[in-house]
Amino acid sequence: MRLFRHDITLIRSRQGVILKSSNEILISQSAIKNNINYIKSIIGPNVRFSSVVKANAYGHGLEYFVPVAEQNGIDHFAVFSYSEAIRVHNIVSEKTDVMIMGWIDPENIRDAVAKNIEFFVFNQERLQQAIQSAKDLGVPARIHVELETGLNRTGFESDLVKTVIKTINDNKEHLLIKGICSHLAGPESIANHVRVKNQIKKFKQLVRRFSKNGINAEYYHLACSAATVCYPEARFNMVRIGIMQYGFWSSRETHLRFMRNKIDEIDPLKRVICWKSYIMSLKRIKTGEFISYGITYLAQSDKKIAVVPVGYCSGYSRSLSNNGRVLIRGTRCGVIGLVNMNMIIVDVSFLENVEVLDEVVIVGRQGELEISVDSFSEISQQINYEILSRIPINIPRKLVD
Ligand SMILES: *Cc1c(COP(=O)(O)O)cnc(C)c1O
């Protein structure tokens, strides 16, 4: 197995002691394979699959996820920033493409161009920097022209399109138009249907303007996971898939909309992540005592409690106080009292044979039961994306079958 900087389970301290972490994240290779194959079966062979691995591969660990995705045929990765792009670039084969959708410090543009890293261009500044770097280096910049279609975030406004077309045409030898793209404003909810439909229409109109002026991109892309599922017309010849490849639907609604006409109701996606910890301490508490800080939990009967070393500093939201769930000995157990910085307290009163160092599953499967990030979200008001992407980078990850 390869060893990465954050793989602290395997790092020995100076005294030669193995530092074992209180938390561990298992990444399932077969689940990644399953999800990628499933998404490929939806999009077919003529649409390129760009795998979105921003935010440390949605908390899964970029260095773990990317090689497995690559083994399963992914040859295009999308990230938010230049530093993430370098992390991907360093571990993929030369034939695999990397695309930056967001932040690049102007000082790094040249290096991105030199390394053949693709990037979004959404303003004049970056377009000029791309051209200048390409001129200096004598190699073309691989750009994706991002257009504003209604999200109102980044992207060239329509009134700039004329100038952009002219600039590109004046610098043809310095630019490879890898893509023309935009991003949708919430296709995971039917409430945004009209807005999304208008964006798709606008995108098509703008694309036509570019092609009328002799600018054709290798890829046209607009769709994230939810749009890939719910708006097939938004797939064009590339989709940018994030959440689904990790085994989660963008929203419950997306899941239902897609499964509506299916005969079997088995979820075709498999969760990739399993986040676990251990019982650190057990004790009995008498009726009438408050548990944890303050007075949010009063023991109404004698209790047996387990203390687990997971807290809000490890991404376990404080809003899960008194209502989070974990799995111990194949049973669902409730978090009682406030979530602390490094610990939660779990009610294990009804578990007969529970011991210190028993495994505790925070997210994932244990026995017959599963804690999905979905059920987290209903309790804590956080959406899938937020919980996953906040899982700290320093929890050791391990690849499993
Ligand atoms: C994050 C992101 C995606 C992927 O979205 P999912 O809903 O996770 O599939 C696609 N495109 C852009 C521009 C993004 O920022």
XYZ file of C-alpha atoms and ligand atoms in Angstrom:
416
model
C 0.000 0.000 0.000
C 1.169 3.510 -0.706
C 1.779 5.748 2.240
C 0.568 9.333 2.231
C 1.352 12.246 4.449
C -1.965 12.109 6.275
C -1.830 8.369 6.806
C -0.911 8.790 10.428
C -1.883 5.295 11.529
C 1.246 4.011 9.907
C 3.605 6.683 11.064
C 5.948 5.873 13.907
C 6.751 8.519 16.463
C 10.401 9.255 17.291
C 10.248 6.769 20.152
C 9.242 4.084 17.670
C 5.668 3.888 18.939
C 2.989 3.417 16.308
C 0.540 6.305 16.527
C -2.904 4.803 16.179
C -5.687 7.166 15.345
C -8.994 7.268 17.190
C -10.861 7.384 13.903
C -10.484 5.558 10.632
C -12.092 5.858 7.234
C -12.449 2.847 4.967
C -12.859 3.433 1.239
C -14.533 0.649 -0.687
C -12.985 -0.059 -4.062
C -15.849 -2.277 -5.186
C -18.346 0.484 -4.382
C -16.347 2.962 -6.482
C -16.303 0.479 -9.346
C -20.018 -0.173 -9.006
C -20.908 3.536 -9.020
C -18.662 4.415 -11.935
C -20.029 1.543 -14.014
C -23.565 2.490 -13.122
C -23.065 6.137 -14.108
C -21.388 5.033 -17.329
C -24.419 2.893 -18.116
C -26.607 5.993 -17.786
C -24.489 8.311 -19.922
C -23.443 5.798 -22.577
C -20.162 5.561 -24.450
C -20.281 8.948 -26.189
C -20.293 11.195 -23.148
C -17.018 11.750 -21.329
C -17.059 11.226 -17.580
C -15.261 13.975 -15.681
C -14.819 12.839 -12.097
C -15.145 15.726 -9.634
C -12.683 15.287 -6.758
C -12.679 18.744 -5.188
C -12.705 19.093 -1.382
C -10.417 16.075 -0.919
C -12.711 13.936 -3.102
C -15.755 14.977 -1.073
C -13.935 13.977 2.110
C -13.049 10.497 0.882
C -9.340 11.303 0.416
C -8.202 12.387 -3.018
C -5.081 10.199 -3.027
C -7.194 7.126 -2.308
C -10.127 7.794 -4.593
C -8.335 8.974 -7.736
C -6.190 5.873 -8.440
C -9.175 3.573 -7.974
C -11.312 5.715 -10.279
C -8.495 5.696 -12.819
C -8.269 1.888 -12.655
C -11.960 1.880 -13.497
C -11.503 3.861 -16.670
C -11.800 7.472 -15.523
C -9.365 9.670 -17.455
C -10.622 13.148 -16.595
C -10.632 14.712 -13.116
C -12.117 18.057 -12.086
C -10.945 20.003 -9.040
C -11.558 23.420 -7.572
C -8.066 24.774 -7.115
C -4.577 24.656 -8.513
C -3.207 22.936 -5.408
C -5.759 20.132 -5.766
C -4.876 19.865 -9.451
C -1.245 19.283 -8.529
C -2.248 16.558 -6.078
C -4.119 14.782 -8.874
C -1.472 15.487 -11.487
C 1.176 13.887 -9.269
C -0.593 10.537 -9.062
C -2.282 10.004 -12.429
C -0.927 8.698 -15.698
C 0.165 11.141 -18.371
C -2.869 10.386 -20.508
C -5.284 11.446 -17.781
C -6.551 15.034 -17.878
C -6.966 17.386 -14.947
C -9.291 20.400 -15.006
C -9.445 23.315 -12.544
C -12.917 24.809 -12.152
C -12.058 27.579 -9.697
C -9.111 29.203 -7.995
C -5.675 29.585 -9.538
C -3.328 32.257 -8.309
C -2.145 34.250 -11.362
C 1.402 33.201 -10.459
C 0.455 29.570 -11.038
C -1.222 29.936 -14.434
C 2.053 29.492 -16.274
C 2.798 26.273 -14.439
C -0.715 24.992 -15.129
C -0.190 25.640 -18.840
C 3.252 24.015 -18.754
C 1.789 20.890 -17.104
C -1.077 20.679 -19.641
C -3.569 21.227 -16.848
C -6.918 22.414 -18.173
C -8.727 25.271 -16.478
C -11.902 27.322 -16.571
C -11.588 30.810 -17.983
C -14.395 33.052 -16.773
C -13.001 36.554 -16.995
C -10.770 38.730 -19.141
C -7.931 38.689 -16.639
C -7.568 34.950 -16.741
C -8.007 34.804 -20.506
C -5.132 37.269 -20.944
C -2.965 35.393 -18.428
C -3.605 32.138 -20.258
C -2.617 33.666 -23.592
C 0.476 35.332 -22.151
C 1.653 32.129 -20.470
C 1.082 30.165 -23.662
C 3.119 32.709 -25.647
C 5.962 32.615 -23.123
C 6.062 28.831 -23.051
C 5.362 28.172 -26.708
C 2.621 25.678 -25.843
C -1.113 26.332 -26.037
C -3.227 26.836 -22.916
C -5.991 24.252 -22.545
C -9.018 26.255 -21.566
C -12.683 25.716 -20.817
C -14.619 28.892 -21.548
C -17.162 29.270 -18.782
C -20.322 31.141 -19.678
C -22.844 32.769 -17.375
C -26.240 31.197 -17.989
C -28.091 32.176 -14.830
C -26.383 30.801 -11.721
C -24.868 34.259 -11.375
C -21.570 33.139 -9.977
C -18.651 32.888 -12.408
C -18.723 32.881 -16.205
C -18.610 35.428 -19.001
C -21.703 37.588 -19.204
C -23.447 37.634 -22.593
C -22.361 41.197 -23.327
C -18.728 40.084 -23.145
C -19.126 37.174 -25.532
C -18.323 39.280 -28.588
C -15.008 40.421 -27.118
C -14.168 36.934 -25.900
C -14.775 35.491 -29.364
C -12.535 38.123 -30.890
C -9.762 37.561 -28.345
C -9.866 33.810 -28.877
C -9.853 34.162 -32.663
C -6.926 36.608 -32.500
C -4.931 34.098 -30.418
C -5.949 30.798 -31.955
C -2.462 29.312 -31.962
C -2.093 29.922 -28.219
C -5.361 28.383 -27.087
C -6.827 24.901 -27.181
C -10.555 25.235 -26.613
C -11.011 22.060 -24.618
C -14.451 23.056 -23.479
C -17.317 25.501 -23.388
C -19.269 25.132 -20.189
C -21.549 26.512 -17.544
C -23.022 25.367 -14.233
C -26.664 24.868 -13.261
C -28.401 26.520 -10.320
C -29.846 23.519 -8.481
C -31.089 20.722 -10.767
C -31.508 18.513 -7.665
C -34.797 20.248 -6.904
C -37.855 20.411 -9.127
C -38.541 23.832 -7.616
C -35.719 25.127 -9.824
C -37.045 23.485 -12.989
C -37.852 26.654 -14.931
C -34.578 28.284 -13.983
C -32.608 25.193 -15.046
C -34.508 24.828 -18.325
C -33.781 28.473 -19.146
C -30.108 27.916 -18.439
C -29.935 24.954 -20.805
C -31.637 27.046 -23.518
C -29.322 29.971 -22.959
C -26.271 27.703 -23.031
C -27.300 26.316 -26.416
C -27.789 29.820 -27.808
C -24.382 30.957 -26.610
C -22.682 27.834 -27.940
C -24.227 28.587 -31.350
C -22.749 32.096 -31.276
C -19.291 30.660 -30.687
C -19.612 28.087 -33.441
C -20.957 30.670 -35.925
C -17.753 32.564 -35.282
C -15.570 29.561 -35.940
C -15.007 28.489 -32.330
C -15.832 24.870 -31.628
C -14.871 23.185 -28.401
C -13.829 19.599 -27.935
C -16.335 19.274 -25.069
C -19.554 21.008 -24.092
C -20.476 20.509 -20.467
C -23.174 21.731 -18.171
C -24.334 18.789 -16.078
C -23.445 17.806 -12.514
C -24.821 14.550 -11.014
C -28.423 15.684 -10.611
C -28.622 17.157 -14.116
C -27.050 14.026 -15.600
C -29.892 12.044 -14.059
C -32.816 14.453 -14.452
C -31.947 16.485 -17.565
C -30.462 14.160 -20.185
C -30.453 17.021 -22.707
C -27.871 18.778 -20.510
C -25.287 16.005 -20.925
C -23.883 17.109 -24.304
C -20.579 15.223 -24.624
C -19.210 15.597 -21.107
C -20.672 15.449 -17.608
C -19.059 16.518 -14.339
C -19.941 13.887 -11.741
C -19.272 14.475 -8.066
C -21.600 13.161 -5.379
C -22.999 10.157 -7.278
C -19.665 8.459 -7.773
C -19.300 8.380 -3.984
C -22.605 6.536 -3.774
C -24.923 9.337 -2.705
C -27.776 10.932 -4.594
C -27.702 14.718 -4.871
C -30.971 14.870 -2.981
C -33.753 12.532 -2.002
C -35.789 14.086 -4.805
C -33.191 13.190 -7.440
C -33.223 9.614 -6.204
C -36.997 9.399 -6.340
C -37.260 11.072 -9.730
C -34.790 8.678 -11.201
C -36.140 5.519 -9.598
C -39.779 6.385 -10.365
C -40.096 4.189 -13.398
C -37.780 1.434 -12.324
C -39.165 -1.981 -11.492
C -36.860 -2.943 -8.667
C -36.272 -0.430 -5.945
C -32.815 -1.500 -4.969
C -30.475 1.483 -4.772
C -28.049 1.072 -7.683
C -25.456 3.248 -5.910
C -23.219 1.941 -3.155
C -21.766 4.095 -0.420
C -17.981 4.254 -0.712
C -17.143 5.567 2.733
C -17.187 3.935 6.146
C -16.112 6.161 8.998
C -15.492 4.443 12.297
C -14.131 4.963 15.768
C -14.006 2.993 19.022
C -15.526 3.106 22.467
C -13.012 4.922 24.638
C -14.763 4.633 27.974
C -17.894 3.079 29.512
C -19.712 3.959 32.722
C -23.046 3.922 34.516
C -25.020 7.064 35.321
C -27.810 7.289 37.908
C -31.328 8.526 37.253
C -31.614 12.280 37.690
C -28.077 13.145 36.596
C -27.354 15.480 33.699
C -25.021 14.111 31.048
C -22.296 16.106 29.265
C -22.017 19.929 29.421
C -24.950 21.947 30.629
C -28.389 20.634 31.191
C -29.511 19.465 27.753
C -29.782 15.796 28.746
C -31.296 14.504 31.966
C -31.088 10.774 32.642
C -34.677 9.643 33.202
C -33.504 6.174 34.172
C -30.207 4.543 35.062
C -27.966 4.697 32.002
C -24.934 3.011 30.610
C -22.960 5.434 28.469
C -20.135 5.000 25.985
C -17.739 7.839 25.256
C -16.518 7.916 21.655
C -13.580 10.077 20.525
C -15.363 11.916 17.710
C -16.407 15.531 18.037
C -17.117 18.686 16.165
C -13.411 19.097 15.488
C -13.642 15.901 13.462
C -16.595 17.177 11.479
C -19.279 15.668 13.700
C -21.658 18.577 13.758
C -22.765 20.119 17.038
C -26.258 20.068 15.615
C -26.193 16.286 16.120
C -26.281 16.899 19.880
C -29.009 14.755 21.410
C -30.058 13.312 18.056
C -27.144 11.771 16.143
C -27.003 7.990 15.693
C -24.073 5.587 15.549
C -23.794 1.815 15.203
C -22.331 -0.331 17.979
C -22.539 -4.145 17.920
C -24.876 -3.937 14.936
C -27.349 -1.748 16.825
C -28.379 1.842 16.313
C -27.504 3.947 19.381
C -28.325 7.584 20.066
C -25.983 10.450 20.887
C -26.991 12.041 24.173
C -26.040 15.472 25.416
C -24.018 18.049 23.524
C -21.425 17.049 20.955
C -18.049 18.086 22.440
C -14.951 19.166 20.606
C -13.386 15.676 20.667
C -16.059 13.407 22.112
C -19.631 12.271 21.909
C -21.569 10.358 24.520
C -23.712 7.485 23.344
C -26.525 5.704 25.140
C -25.710 1.980 25.259
C -28.009 1.130 28.173
C -29.793 -1.616 26.255
C -26.608 -3.319 25.031
C -25.661 -6.299 27.151
C -22.189 -7.127 25.950
C -20.523 -3.884 25.205
C -16.846 -3.302 25.841
C -14.208 -0.632 25.672
C -12.624 -0.591 22.191
C -15.752 -1.919 20.500
C -16.072 -0.564 16.993
C -18.382 2.445 16.524
C -19.600 3.267 13.009
C -20.266 6.960 12.473
C -21.129 6.676 8.773
C -21.420 3.414 6.881
C -22.430 -0.175 7.448
C -22.131 -2.483 10.412
C -23.906 -5.809 10.249
C -27.340 -5.323 8.738
C -27.629 -1.635 9.442
C -26.314 1.472 7.729
C -25.849 5.065 8.806
C -25.986 6.978 5.557
C -25.016 10.591 5.208
C -28.585 11.002 4.061
C -29.983 10.152 7.464
C -27.419 12.485 9.028
C -28.742 15.263 6.870
C -32.307 14.830 7.967
C -31.259 15.113 11.565
C -28.719 17.874 11.286
C -30.020 19.980 8.390
C -26.683 19.595 6.731
C -26.747 18.316 3.204
C -24.689 15.342 1.986
C -22.118 17.564 0.412
C -21.388 19.555 3.524
C -20.992 16.610 5.898
C -18.736 14.711 3.512
C -16.526 17.583 2.526
C -15.950 18.569 6.164
C -14.555 15.197 7.194
C -11.056 16.178 8.296
C -8.133 15.438 6.044
C -6.097 14.027 8.952
C -8.320 11.040 9.701
C -6.431 8.088 8.226
C -8.027 6.458 5.180
C -7.636 2.874 4.125
C -8.639 1.181 0.892
C -10.671 -1.990 1.327
C -12.295 -4.318 -1.204
C -19.037 20.424 -7.574
C -19.303 20.662 -8.995
C -19.831 19.646 -9.799
C -20.258 18.292 -9.271
O -21.509 18.386 -8.626
P -22.235 17.075 -8.062
O -23.602 17.562 -7.697
O -21.483 16.645 -6.854
O -22.235 16.059 -9.125
C -19.967 19.923 -11.144
N -19.629 21.115 -11.657
C -19.138 22.119 -10.901
C -18.779 23.414 -11.540
C -18.963 21.931 -9.550
O -18.484 22.923 -8.799
